[in-house]
Coordinates of C-alpha atoms in Angstrom, one line a residue:
Chain A
X422 CA 0.0 0.0 0.0
X423 CA 1.4 3.4 -0.9
X424 CA 1.8 5.6 2.1
X425 CA 0.7 9.2 2.3
X426 CA 3.5 11.8 2.0
X427 CA 3.3 12.4 5.7
X428 CA 3.3 8.7 6.7
X429 CA 6.1 8.0 4.3
X430 CA 8.2 10.8 5.8
X431 CA 7.5 9.5 9.3
X432 CA 8.6 6.0 8.1
X433 CA 11.9 7.5 6.8
X434 CA 12.4 9.4 10.1
X435 CA 11.8 6.3 12.1
X436 CA 14.8 4.6 10.5
X437 CA 17.0 7.2 12.2
X438 CA 15.5 6.6 15.6
X439 CA 16.2 2.8 15.1
X440 CA 19.4 2.7 13.2
X441 CA 21.3 6.0 13.0
X442 CA 24.9 5.8 14.3
X443 CA 24.2 8.4 17.1
X444 CA 23.0 5.2 18.9
X445 CA 26.4 3.4 18.5
X446 CA 28.3 3.0 21.8
X447 CA 31.5 4.4 20.2
X448 CA 29.8 7.7 19.6
X449 CA 28.4 7.7 23.1
X450 CA 31.9 7.2 24.5
X451 CA 33.4 9.8 22.0
X452 CA 30.9 12.5 22.9
X453 CA 31.2 11.9 26.7
X454 CA 35.0 12.1 26.8
X455 CA 35.5 8.4 27.1
X456 CA 37.9 8.0 24.2
X457 CA 41.6 8.1 24.7
X458 CA 44.0 10.0 22.4
X459 CA 44.7 7.1 20.1
X460 CA 41.0 6.1 19.7
X461 CA 40.3 9.7 18.7
X462 CA 43.1 9.5 16.1
X463 CA 41.7 6.2 14.9
X464 CA 38.3 7.7 14.5
X465 CA 39.6 10.8 12.7
X466 CA 41.8 8.9 10.2
X467 CA 39.3 6.2 9.4
X468 CA 36.4 8.6 9.1
X469 CA 38.5 10.6 6.6
X470 CA 38.0 7.7 4.1
X471 CA 34.3 8.3 4.4
X472 CA 34.7 12.1 4.0
X473 CA 37.0 11.6 1.0
X474 CA 34.4 9.3 -0.7
X475 CA 31.5 11.7 -0.3
X476 CA 32.4 14.0 -3.3
X477 CA 33.0 10.8 -5.4
X478 CA 29.5 9.5 -4.6
X479 CA 28.0 12.9 -5.2
X480 CA 29.7 13.2 -8.6
X481 CA 28.5 9.6 -9.4
X482 CA 25.0 10.8 -8.7
X483 CA 25.3 13.9 -10.8
X484 CA 26.8 11.8 -13.6
X485 CA 23.5 10.0 -13.9
X486 CA 21.2 13.0 -13.8
X487 CA 19.5 14.1 -17.1
X488 CA 18.0 17.1 -15.3
X489 CA 20.2 20.2 -15.1
X490 CA 18.2 21.5 -12.1
X491 CA 19.0 18.4 -10.1
X492 CA 22.6 18.5 -11.2
X493 CA 22.9 22.1 -10.1
X494 CA 21.3 21.5 -6.7
X495 CA 23.5 18.5 -6.1
X496 CA 26.6 20.3 -7.2
X497 CA 26.6 22.4 -4.0
X498 CA 27.6 19.2 -2.2
X499 CA 30.8 19.0 -4.2
X500 CA 31.5 22.7 -3.3
X501 CA 30.8 22.0 0.4
X502 CA 33.4 19.2 0.5
X503 CA 35.9 20.1 -2.2
X504 CA 35.7 23.9 -1.9
X505 CA 34.8 26.5 -4.5
X506 CA 36.2 26.4 -8.0
X507 CA 39.0 28.8 -8.7
X508 CA 41.6 29.8 -11.2
X509 CA 44.6 28.5 -9.4
X510 CA 44.9 25.4 -11.5
X511 CA 45.7 22.0 -10.1
X512 CA 48.6 22.0 -7.7
X513 CA 50.9 19.1 -8.3
X514 CA 53.1 19.8 -5.3
X515 CA 50.3 19.4 -2.8
X516 CA 51.0 16.2 -0.9
X517 CA 47.3 15.8 0.1
X518 CA 46.2 15.9 -3.5
X519 CA 44.5 19.2 -3.1
X520 CA 42.4 18.1 -0.1
X521 CA 44.1 20.5 2.3
X522 CA 43.0 23.7 0.5
X523 CA 39.4 24.7 1.4
X524 CA 36.0 23.0 2.0
X525 CA 34.9 20.1 4.2
X526 CA 37.8 17.8 3.4
X527 CA 40.3 20.6 4.3
X528 CA 38.4 21.2 7.5
X529 CA 38.5 17.5 8.3
X530 CA 42.3 17.5 7.8
X531 CA 42.6 20.4 10.1
X532 CA 40.8 18.3 12.7
X533 CA 43.3 15.5 12.0
X534 CA 46.2 17.8 12.6
X535 CA 44.6 19.0 15.8
X536 CA 44.6 15.5 17.2
X537 CA 48.3 15.1 16.2
X538 CA 48.1 13.3 12.9
X539 CA 50.1 14.2 9.8
X540 CA 47.7 15.5 7.2
X541 CA 49.5 13.7 4.4
X542 CA 49.4 10.4 6.2
X543 CA 45.6 10.8 6.8
X544 CA 45.0 11.8 3.2
X545 CA 47.0 8.8 1.9
X546 CA 44.4 6.5 3.7
X547 CA 47.1 3.8 4.0
X548 CA 46.3 3.2 7.6
X549 CA 42.6 3.0 7.2
X550 CA 40.8 -0.2 8.3
X551 CA 39.8 -2.5 5.5
X552 CA 36.3 -2.8 6.9
X553 CA 35.9 1.0 6.7
X554 CA 37.2 1.0 3.1
X555 CA 34.8 -1.8 2.1
X556 CA 31.8 0.0 3.7
X557 CA 32.7 3.3 2.1
X558 CA 33.2 1.8 -1.4
X559 CA 29.9 -0.1 -1.0
X560 CA 28.2 3.3 -0.6
X561 CA 29.9 4.9 -3.7
X562 CA 28.8 1.8 -5.7
X563 CA 25.3 1.9 -4.4
X564 CA 24.9 5.5 -5.5
X565 CA 26.5 4.8 -8.9
X566 CA 24.4 1.8 -9.7
X567 CA 21.0 1.9 -8.0
X568 CA 18.1 4.0 -9.2
X569 CA 18.4 7.7 -8.9
X570 CA 15.6 7.6 -6.3
X571 CA 17.6 5.1 -4.2
X572 CA 20.8 7.2 -4.6
X573 CA 19.1 10.3 -3.3
X574 CA 17.3 8.4 -0.5
X575 CA 20.6 7.1 0.7
X576 CA 21.7 10.7 1.4
X577 CA 18.8 11.2 3.8
X578 CA 20.8 10.2 6.9
X579 CA 21.4 14.0 6.8
X580 CA 18.0 14.3 8.3
X581 CA 19.6 13.0 11.5
X582 CA 22.9 14.7 11.2
X583 CA 22.4 18.1 12.8
X584 CA 21.5 16.5 16.2
X585 CA 24.7 14.4 16.2
X586 CA 26.8 17.3 15.1
X587 CA 25.4 19.5 17.9
X588 CA 26.1 16.7 20.4
X589 CA 29.5 16.2 19.0
X590 CA 30.5 19.8 19.1
X591 CA 29.3 20.2 22.7
X592 CA 30.8 16.9 23.8
X593 CA 34.2 17.4 22.2
X594 CA 34.5 21.0 23.5
X595 CA 33.6 19.9 27.0
X596 CA 36.0 16.9 27.2
X597 CA 39.0 17.3 24.9
X598 CA 41.8 19.8 24.9
X599 CA 42.3 19.8 21.2
X600 CA 38.7 20.9 20.6
X601 CA 38.2 24.5 19.6
X602 CA 35.8 26.4 17.4
X603 CA 38.5 26.3 14.8
X604 CA 39.4 22.6 14.9
X605 CA 35.7 21.6 15.0
X606 CA 34.9 23.9 12.0
X607 CA 33.9 20.9 9.9
X608 CA 31.0 20.1 12.2
X609 CA 29.8 23.7 12.6
X610 CA 29.7 24.1 8.8
X611 CA 27.7 20.9 8.5
X612 CA 25.1 22.4 10.8
X613 CA 24.1 24.8 8.0
X614 CA 25.0 22.7 5.0
X615 CA 23.2 19.5 5.9
X616 CA 19.7 20.9 6.5
X617 CA 19.8 22.8 3.2
X618 CA 20.9 19.7 1.3
X619 CA 18.4 17.4 3.0
X620 CA 15.4 19.7 2.4
X621 CA 16.1 19.2 -1.3
X622 CA 16.7 15.5 -1.0
X623 CA 13.7 14.8 1.2
X624 CA 11.4 16.7 -1.1
X625 CA 12.8 14.8 -4.1
X626 CA 12.2 11.4 -2.4
X627 CA 8.8 12.2 -1.0
X628 CA 7.7 13.3 -4.5
X629 CA 9.3 10.6 -6.6
X630 CA 8.5 7.6 -4.4
X631 CA 4.9 7.6 -5.6
X632 CA 4.2 3.8 -5.4
X633 CA 4.5 1.3 -2.6
X634 CA 7.4 -0.3 -4.5
X635 CA 9.3 2.9 -4.8
X636 CA 8.7 3.8 -1.2
X637 CA 10.0 0.4 -0.2
X638 CA 13.1 1.0 -2.3
X639 CA 13.7 4.4 -0.7
X640 CA 13.3 2.9 2.8
X641 CA 15.8 0.1 2.0
X642 CA 18.3 2.6 0.6
X643 CA 18.2 4.7 3.8
X644 CA 18.6 1.5 5.8
X645 CA 21.6 0.5 3.7
X646 CA 23.2 3.9 4.4
X647 CA 22.7 3.5 8.1
X648 CA 24.5 0.2 7.8
X649 CA 27.4 1.9 6.0
X650 CA 27.8 4.3 8.9
X651 CA 27.3 1.8 11.7
X652 CA 29.8 -0.7 10.2
X653 CA 32.5 1.9 10.2
X654 CA 32.1 2.5 14.0
X655 CA 31.9 -1.2 14.6
X656 CA 35.2 -1.7 12.9
X657 CA 36.8 1.3 14.7
X658 CA 35.6 0.1 18.0
X659 CA 36.7 -3.5 17.5
X660 CA 40.2 -2.4 16.5
X661 CA 40.9 0.5 18.8
X662 CA 38.6 0.5 21.9
X663 CA 40.2 -1.0 25.0
X664 CA 40.5 -4.8 24.5
X665 CA 40.2 -4.4 20.8
X666 CA 42.5 -6.1 18.2
X667 CA 44.0 -4.1 15.3
X668 CA 43.9 -6.1 12.0
X669 CA 47.2 -6.7 10.2
X670 CA 48.4 -3.6 8.3
X671 CA 46.0 -1.1 9.8
X672 CA 47.2 2.1 11.6
X673 CA 48.9 1.5 14.9
X674 CA 49.2 4.1 17.6
X675 CA 52.5 6.0 17.0
X676 CA 52.2 5.9 13.3
X677 CA 51.4 8.9 11.1
X678 CA 52.0 11.6 13.7
X679 CA 53.0 15.1 13.0
X680 CA 56.7 15.5 12.6
X681 CA 57.3 11.7 12.2
X682 CA 58.2 9.7 9.2
X683 CA 54.9 8.7 7.8
X684 CA 55.8 5.1 6.7
Chain B
X207 CA 63.7 -4.9 -8.7
X208 CA 62.1 -7.9 -10.3
X209 CA 62.3 -11.0 -8.0
X210 CA 63.3 -14.4 -9.2
X211 CA 60.4 -16.9 -9.6
X212 CA 61.4 -18.6 -6.3
X213 CA 61.9 -15.3 -4.4
X214 CA 58.5 -14.0 -5.7
X215 CA 56.8 -17.3 -4.6
X216 CA 58.3 -16.9 -1.2
X217 CA 57.1 -13.3 -1.0
X218 CA 53.6 -14.5 -1.7
X219 CA 53.7 -17.3 0.8
X220 CA 55.0 -14.9 3.5
X221 CA 51.8 -13.0 3.2
X222 CA 49.9 -16.0 4.5
X223 CA 52.2 -16.3 7.5
X224 CA 51.6 -12.7 8.3
X225 CA 47.9 -12.1 7.4
X226 CA 45.9 -15.2 6.6
X227 CA 42.8 -15.6 8.8
X228 CA 44.0 -18.8 10.4
X229 CA 45.7 -16.3 12.7
X230 CA 42.5 -14.6 13.7
X231 CA 41.4 -15.2 17.3
X232 CA 37.9 -16.2 16.2
X233 CA 39.2 -19.1 14.3
X234 CA 41.4 -20.1 17.2
X235 CA 38.4 -20.2 19.4
X236 CA 36.3 -21.9 16.8
X237 CA 38.8 -24.7 16.2
X238 CA 39.4 -25.3 19.9
X239 CA 35.8 -25.7 20.9
X240 CA 35.5 -22.2 22.4
X241 CA 32.5 -21.0 20.3
X242 CA 29.0 -21.4 21.7
X243 CA 26.1 -22.7 19.6
X244 CA 25.0 -19.2 18.5
X245 CA 28.5 -18.1 17.6
X246 CA 28.8 -21.2 15.4
X247 CA 25.5 -20.3 13.7
X248 CA 26.6 -16.7 13.2
X249 CA 29.8 -17.9 11.6
X250 CA 28.0 -20.4 9.3
X251 CA 25.3 -17.9 8.1
X252 CA 27.7 -15.0 7.6
X253 CA 30.3 -17.2 5.9
X254 CA 27.5 -18.3 3.5
X255 CA 27.6 -14.8 2.0
X256 CA 31.2 -15.3 1.1
X257 CA 30.6 -18.8 -0.3
X258 CA 27.7 -17.6 -2.4
X259 CA 29.8 -14.8 -3.8
X260 CA 32.6 -17.1 -4.9
X261 CA 30.9 -18.4 -8.1
X262 CA 30.0 -14.8 -9.0
X263 CA 33.6 -13.7 -8.7
X264 CA 34.8 -16.7 -10.6
X265 CA 32.4 -16.0 -13.4
X266 CA 33.5 -12.3 -13.4
X267 CA 37.0 -13.5 -14.0
X268 CA 36.0 -15.9 -16.8
X269 CA 34.0 -13.1 -18.3
X270 CA 37.2 -11.2 -18.9
X271 CA 39.4 -14.0 -20.3
X272 CA 40.2 -14.0 -24.0
X273 CA 42.0 -17.3 -23.6
X274 CA 39.8 -20.4 -23.8
X275 CA 42.3 -22.5 -21.9
X276 CA 42.2 -20.1 -18.9
X277 CA 38.4 -20.0 -19.1
X278 CA 38.2 -23.8 -19.1
X279 CA 40.6 -24.1 -16.2
X280 CA 38.8 -21.5 -14.2
X281 CA 35.4 -23.1 -15.0
X282 CA 36.2 -26.0 -12.7
X283 CA 35.7 -23.6 -9.8
X284 CA 32.1 -22.9 -10.8
X285 CA 31.5 -26.7 -11.0
X286 CA 33.1 -27.1 -7.5
X287 CA 30.7 -24.5 -5.9
X288 CA 27.6 -24.7 -8.0
X289 CA 27.7 -28.4 -9.0
X290 CA 27.8 -30.1 -12.4
X291 CA 25.7 -29.0 -15.3
X292 CA 22.7 -31.2 -15.9
X293 CA 19.6 -31.5 -17.9
X294 CA 17.2 -30.9 -15.1
X295 CA 16.5 -27.3 -16.1
X296 CA 16.2 -24.4 -13.7
X297 CA 14.0 -25.2 -10.7
X298 CA 11.7 -22.3 -9.9
X299 CA 10.3 -24.0 -6.8
X300 CA 13.5 -24.3 -5.0
X301 CA 13.5 -21.8 -2.1
X302 CA 17.3 -21.6 -1.9
X303 CA 17.5 -20.6 -5.6
X304 CA 19.1 -23.8 -6.6
X305 CA 21.9 -23.6 -4.0
X306 CA 20.7 -26.7 -2.1
X307 CA 21.2 -29.2 -4.9
X308 CA 24.9 -30.2 -5.2
X309 CA 28.3 -28.7 -5.0
X310 CA 30.1 -26.6 -2.5
X311 CA 27.2 -24.2 -1.8
X312 CA 24.9 -27.2 -1.2
X313 CA 27.5 -28.7 1.2
X314 CA 27.7 -25.4 3.1
X315 CA 23.9 -25.4 3.4
X316 CA 24.0 -28.9 4.9
X317 CA 26.5 -27.5 7.4
X318 CA 24.0 -24.7 8.2
X319 CA 21.3 -27.3 8.7
X320 CA 23.6 -29.3 11.0
X321 CA 24.0 -26.3 13.3
X322 CA 20.2 -25.9 13.4
X323 CA 19.7 -23.2 10.8
X324 CA 17.0 -23.2 8.2
X325 CA 18.6 -23.5 4.8
X326 CA 16.2 -21.0 3.1
X327 CA 16.9 -18.4 5.8
X328 CA 20.7 -18.8 5.4
X329 CA 20.4 -18.7 1.6
X330 CA 18.3 -15.5 1.8
X331 CA 21.3 -13.8 3.4
X332 CA 18.8 -11.4 5.2
X333 CA 20.5 -11.8 8.5
X334 CA 24.1 -11.4 7.3
X335 CA 26.2 -8.6 8.9
X336 CA 26.5 -5.5 6.6
X337 CA 30.3 -5.6 7.2
X338 CA 30.5 -9.1 5.8
X339 CA 28.4 -8.1 2.8
X340 CA 30.6 -5.1 2.2
X341 CA 33.8 -7.2 2.3
X342 CA 32.4 -9.9 0.1
X343 CA 31.2 -7.4 -2.5
X344 CA 34.5 -5.6 -2.5
X345 CA 36.1 -8.9 -3.5
X346 CA 33.7 -9.5 -6.3
X347 CA 34.3 -6.0 -7.6
X348 CA 38.1 -6.4 -7.3
X349 CA 38.0 -9.4 -9.5
X350 CA 35.7 -7.8 -12.0
X351 CA 37.7 -4.6 -12.3
X352 CA 41.4 -5.1 -11.6
X353 CA 43.8 -6.6 -14.1
X354 CA 43.5 -10.3 -14.8
X355 CA 46.8 -10.9 -13.0
X356 CA 45.5 -9.2 -9.9
X357 CA 42.2 -11.1 -10.1
X358 CA 44.1 -14.4 -10.3
X359 CA 46.5 -13.4 -7.6
X360 CA 43.6 -12.6 -5.2
X361 CA 42.7 -16.3 -5.3
X362 CA 46.0 -17.4 -4.0
X363 CA 44.8 -17.5 -0.4
X364 CA 44.1 -21.0 -1.5
X365 CA 47.8 -21.6 -0.9
X366 CA 47.0 -21.4 2.8
X367 CA 43.6 -23.1 2.8
X368 CA 44.4 -26.8 3.2
X369 CA 46.1 -26.2 6.5
X370 CA 43.1 -24.3 7.9
X371 CA 40.7 -26.9 6.6
X372 CA 42.6 -29.7 8.2
X373 CA 42.7 -27.8 11.5
X374 CA 39.0 -27.0 11.2
X375 CA 37.9 -30.6 10.4
X376 CA 40.0 -32.0 13.3
X377 CA 38.9 -29.2 15.7
X378 CA 35.2 -29.3 14.9
X379 CA 35.1 -33.1 15.0
X380 CA 36.8 -33.1 18.4
X381 CA 34.7 -30.4 20.1
X382 CA 31.2 -30.1 18.6
X383 CA 28.4 -32.7 18.5
X384 CA 27.1 -31.5 15.1
X385 CA 30.3 -32.3 13.4
X386 CA 30.5 -35.5 11.3
X387 CA 32.2 -36.5 8.1
X388 CA 28.9 -35.7 6.4
X389 CA 28.2 -32.3 7.9
X390 CA 31.8 -31.3 7.3
X391 CA 31.9 -32.5 3.7
X392 CA 32.4 -28.9 2.4
X393 CA 35.8 -28.8 4.0
X394 CA 37.0 -32.3 3.1
X395 CA 36.1 -31.5 -0.6
X396 CA 38.1 -28.4 -0.4
X397 CA 41.1 -30.4 0.7
X398 CA 41.4 -31.8 -2.9
X399 CA 39.8 -28.9 -4.8
X400 CA 41.9 -26.1 -3.5
X401 CA 45.4 -27.5 -4.1
X402 CA 44.4 -28.4 -7.7
X403 CA 43.1 -24.8 -8.3
X404 CA 45.9 -23.0 -6.6
X405 CA 48.6 -24.9 -8.6
X406 CA 47.1 -23.4 -11.7
X407 CA 46.7 -19.9 -10.3
X408 CA 50.1 -19.9 -8.7
X409 CA 51.8 -20.9 -12.0
X410 CA 49.8 -18.2 -13.8
X411 CA 50.9 -15.5 -11.4
X412 CA 54.5 -16.6 -11.2
X413 CA 54.7 -16.6 -15.0
X414 CA 52.7 -13.4 -15.8
X415 CA 54.1 -11.2 -13.0
X416 CA 57.3 -10.7 -14.9
X417 CA 58.2 -7.1 -13.9
X418 CA 58.7 -5.6 -10.5
X419 CA 55.5 -3.5 -11.0
X420 CA 53.4 -6.6 -11.8
X421 CA 54.9 -8.5 -8.9
X422 CA 53.9 -5.7 -6.6
X423 CA 50.4 -5.6 -8.0
X424 CA 50.1 -9.3 -7.4
X425 CA 51.4 -9.0 -3.8
X426 CA 48.9 -6.2 -3.1
X427 CA 46.1 -8.2 -4.6
X428 CA 46.8 -11.1 -2.3
X429 CA 47.1 -8.7 0.7
X430 CA 43.7 -7.3 -0.3
X431 CA 42.2 -10.7 -0.3
X432 CA 43.5 -11.5 3.2
X433 CA 41.9 -8.3 4.3
X434 CA 38.5 -9.4 2.9
X435 CA 38.8 -12.7 4.9
X436 CA 40.0 -11.0 8.1
X437 CA 37.4 -8.3 8.1
X438 CA 34.6 -10.9 8.0
X439 CA 35.9 -12.6 11.2
X440 CA 36.4 -9.2 12.9
X441 CA 32.7 -8.4 12.2
X442 CA 31.5 -11.8 13.3
X443 CA 33.5 -11.6 16.5
X444 CA 32.5 -8.0 17.3
X445 CA 28.8 -8.9 16.9
X446 CA 28.6 -12.4 18.4
X447 CA 31.5 -13.2 20.7
X448 CA 30.8 -12.8 24.4
X449 CA 30.6 -9.0 25.1
X450 CA 29.9 -8.3 21.5
X451 CA 27.1 -6.0 20.1
X452 CA 24.9 -7.1 17.2
X453 CA 24.3 -4.2 14.7
X454 CA 20.7 -3.2 14.0
X455 CA 18.9 -5.6 11.6
X456 CA 21.5 -8.4 11.7
X457 CA 20.7 -12.0 12.7
X458 CA 19.9 -12.5 16.4
X459 CA 20.0 -15.8 18.2
X460 CA 16.7 -17.6 17.9
X461 CA 16.0 -16.4 14.3
X462 CA 16.2 -18.5 11.3
X463 CA 16.1 -21.9 13.1
X464 CA 14.9 -25.1 11.5
X465 CA 11.1 -25.5 12.0
X466 CA 10.6 -21.9 13.0
X467 CA 8.9 -19.2 11.0
X468 CA 11.8 -17.2 9.6
X469 CA 10.6 -14.0 11.3

């Protein structure tokens, strides 16, 4: 049975209450000051993989749009993460591949630096957990290959993001010395970017999912995305929380620090 | 510097000693009788995802071969897992999608039944951990998209498989009531299949990786594959070992048992 627009929106929002990663124990420890320095670093450097994949998945979505208006609207996400276009050309002597200039990725790398990690090491992703890479690439694939409706629906975790970003900013400022308005700029920017983006995406999904089958596909796309987010935290926790075990080859405390050789 | 054939083979074999999943603590507990009934079930139903993906990745490899001899050699893997071709047609009333007939997948489903799981529930993969699905699909993609050399090299974990299968057969028979020659038939078959397959794959890789660059690519492909295997056990352990936390939506003890409604 096709749900009304209101009932369908409520169904989508209920997925957040059930499955969004603000419910994950790792975030609860992170936001309440329970993470040690190396757990923080592990989170920042692994989460960078996800951040770095976002513009690729957004471009994959744009690449499939026949509608210039949808392409224009979605392009703001590329600007948010990669920064504005400019006339500076492409800098070949930037060891972070351009990620350290401006935009969300640049802000994430400043966060990495604030917790003591070398930006180039983080941007190289060499120390990232395989499970995090697998989850992130599954997301890029999903957006590139599923229907446009499912691709847009998978972005709707942004419905739930402002709450977690507010909790994170407050929690990190309260509990960690590295946290300042400047080092947490990534999250404060997202407080304004995400609601603007999600208003567009939600309207698109509510309008286009006009059959029970399409509503079900959108619901499953959003569930898939919550799994992508949750799996990253599961992997970070299993590797780096007290009692955890780091898989062969993944970042170990002491590697990739500012001023050290970055192996 | 290009390694000699012997040195290159030693380099490949050293990856097993460092990174193969026989070193994972979950396997050590599994083989020594330390896993409870529900952990066993979790392992069997999650590992089914991997088993079910193997023929897809092998077909993806065959799909890219211009050489009929390589296609013929690789096709034996499809026969091993999916069973021989026959004239019975495609059975639409088989709830496991044909997986329960003959071959490696059928043997895996008999193992599932032996630990109390409904074969249809296992074959549906609905209870599998997202992290396991992400890892398995990353493997299928890798084989479909990387060079043929890398695709073949990623199969060389079979170099290390007979040892783990022998340990597993002995360990399961010694410690678990469900284990019999019949329920463990999947593993005993692999004892003869894997060495035959890997002899071909190893010769191919040793012959085709004739530059330092290609040797490095093969090494990295084999490392990637060990990550795919390791990440699955990390996820199973984090969810189902004592003290673990099951992600939203994944199988919970009591679900999918023989004779029960499957939710």
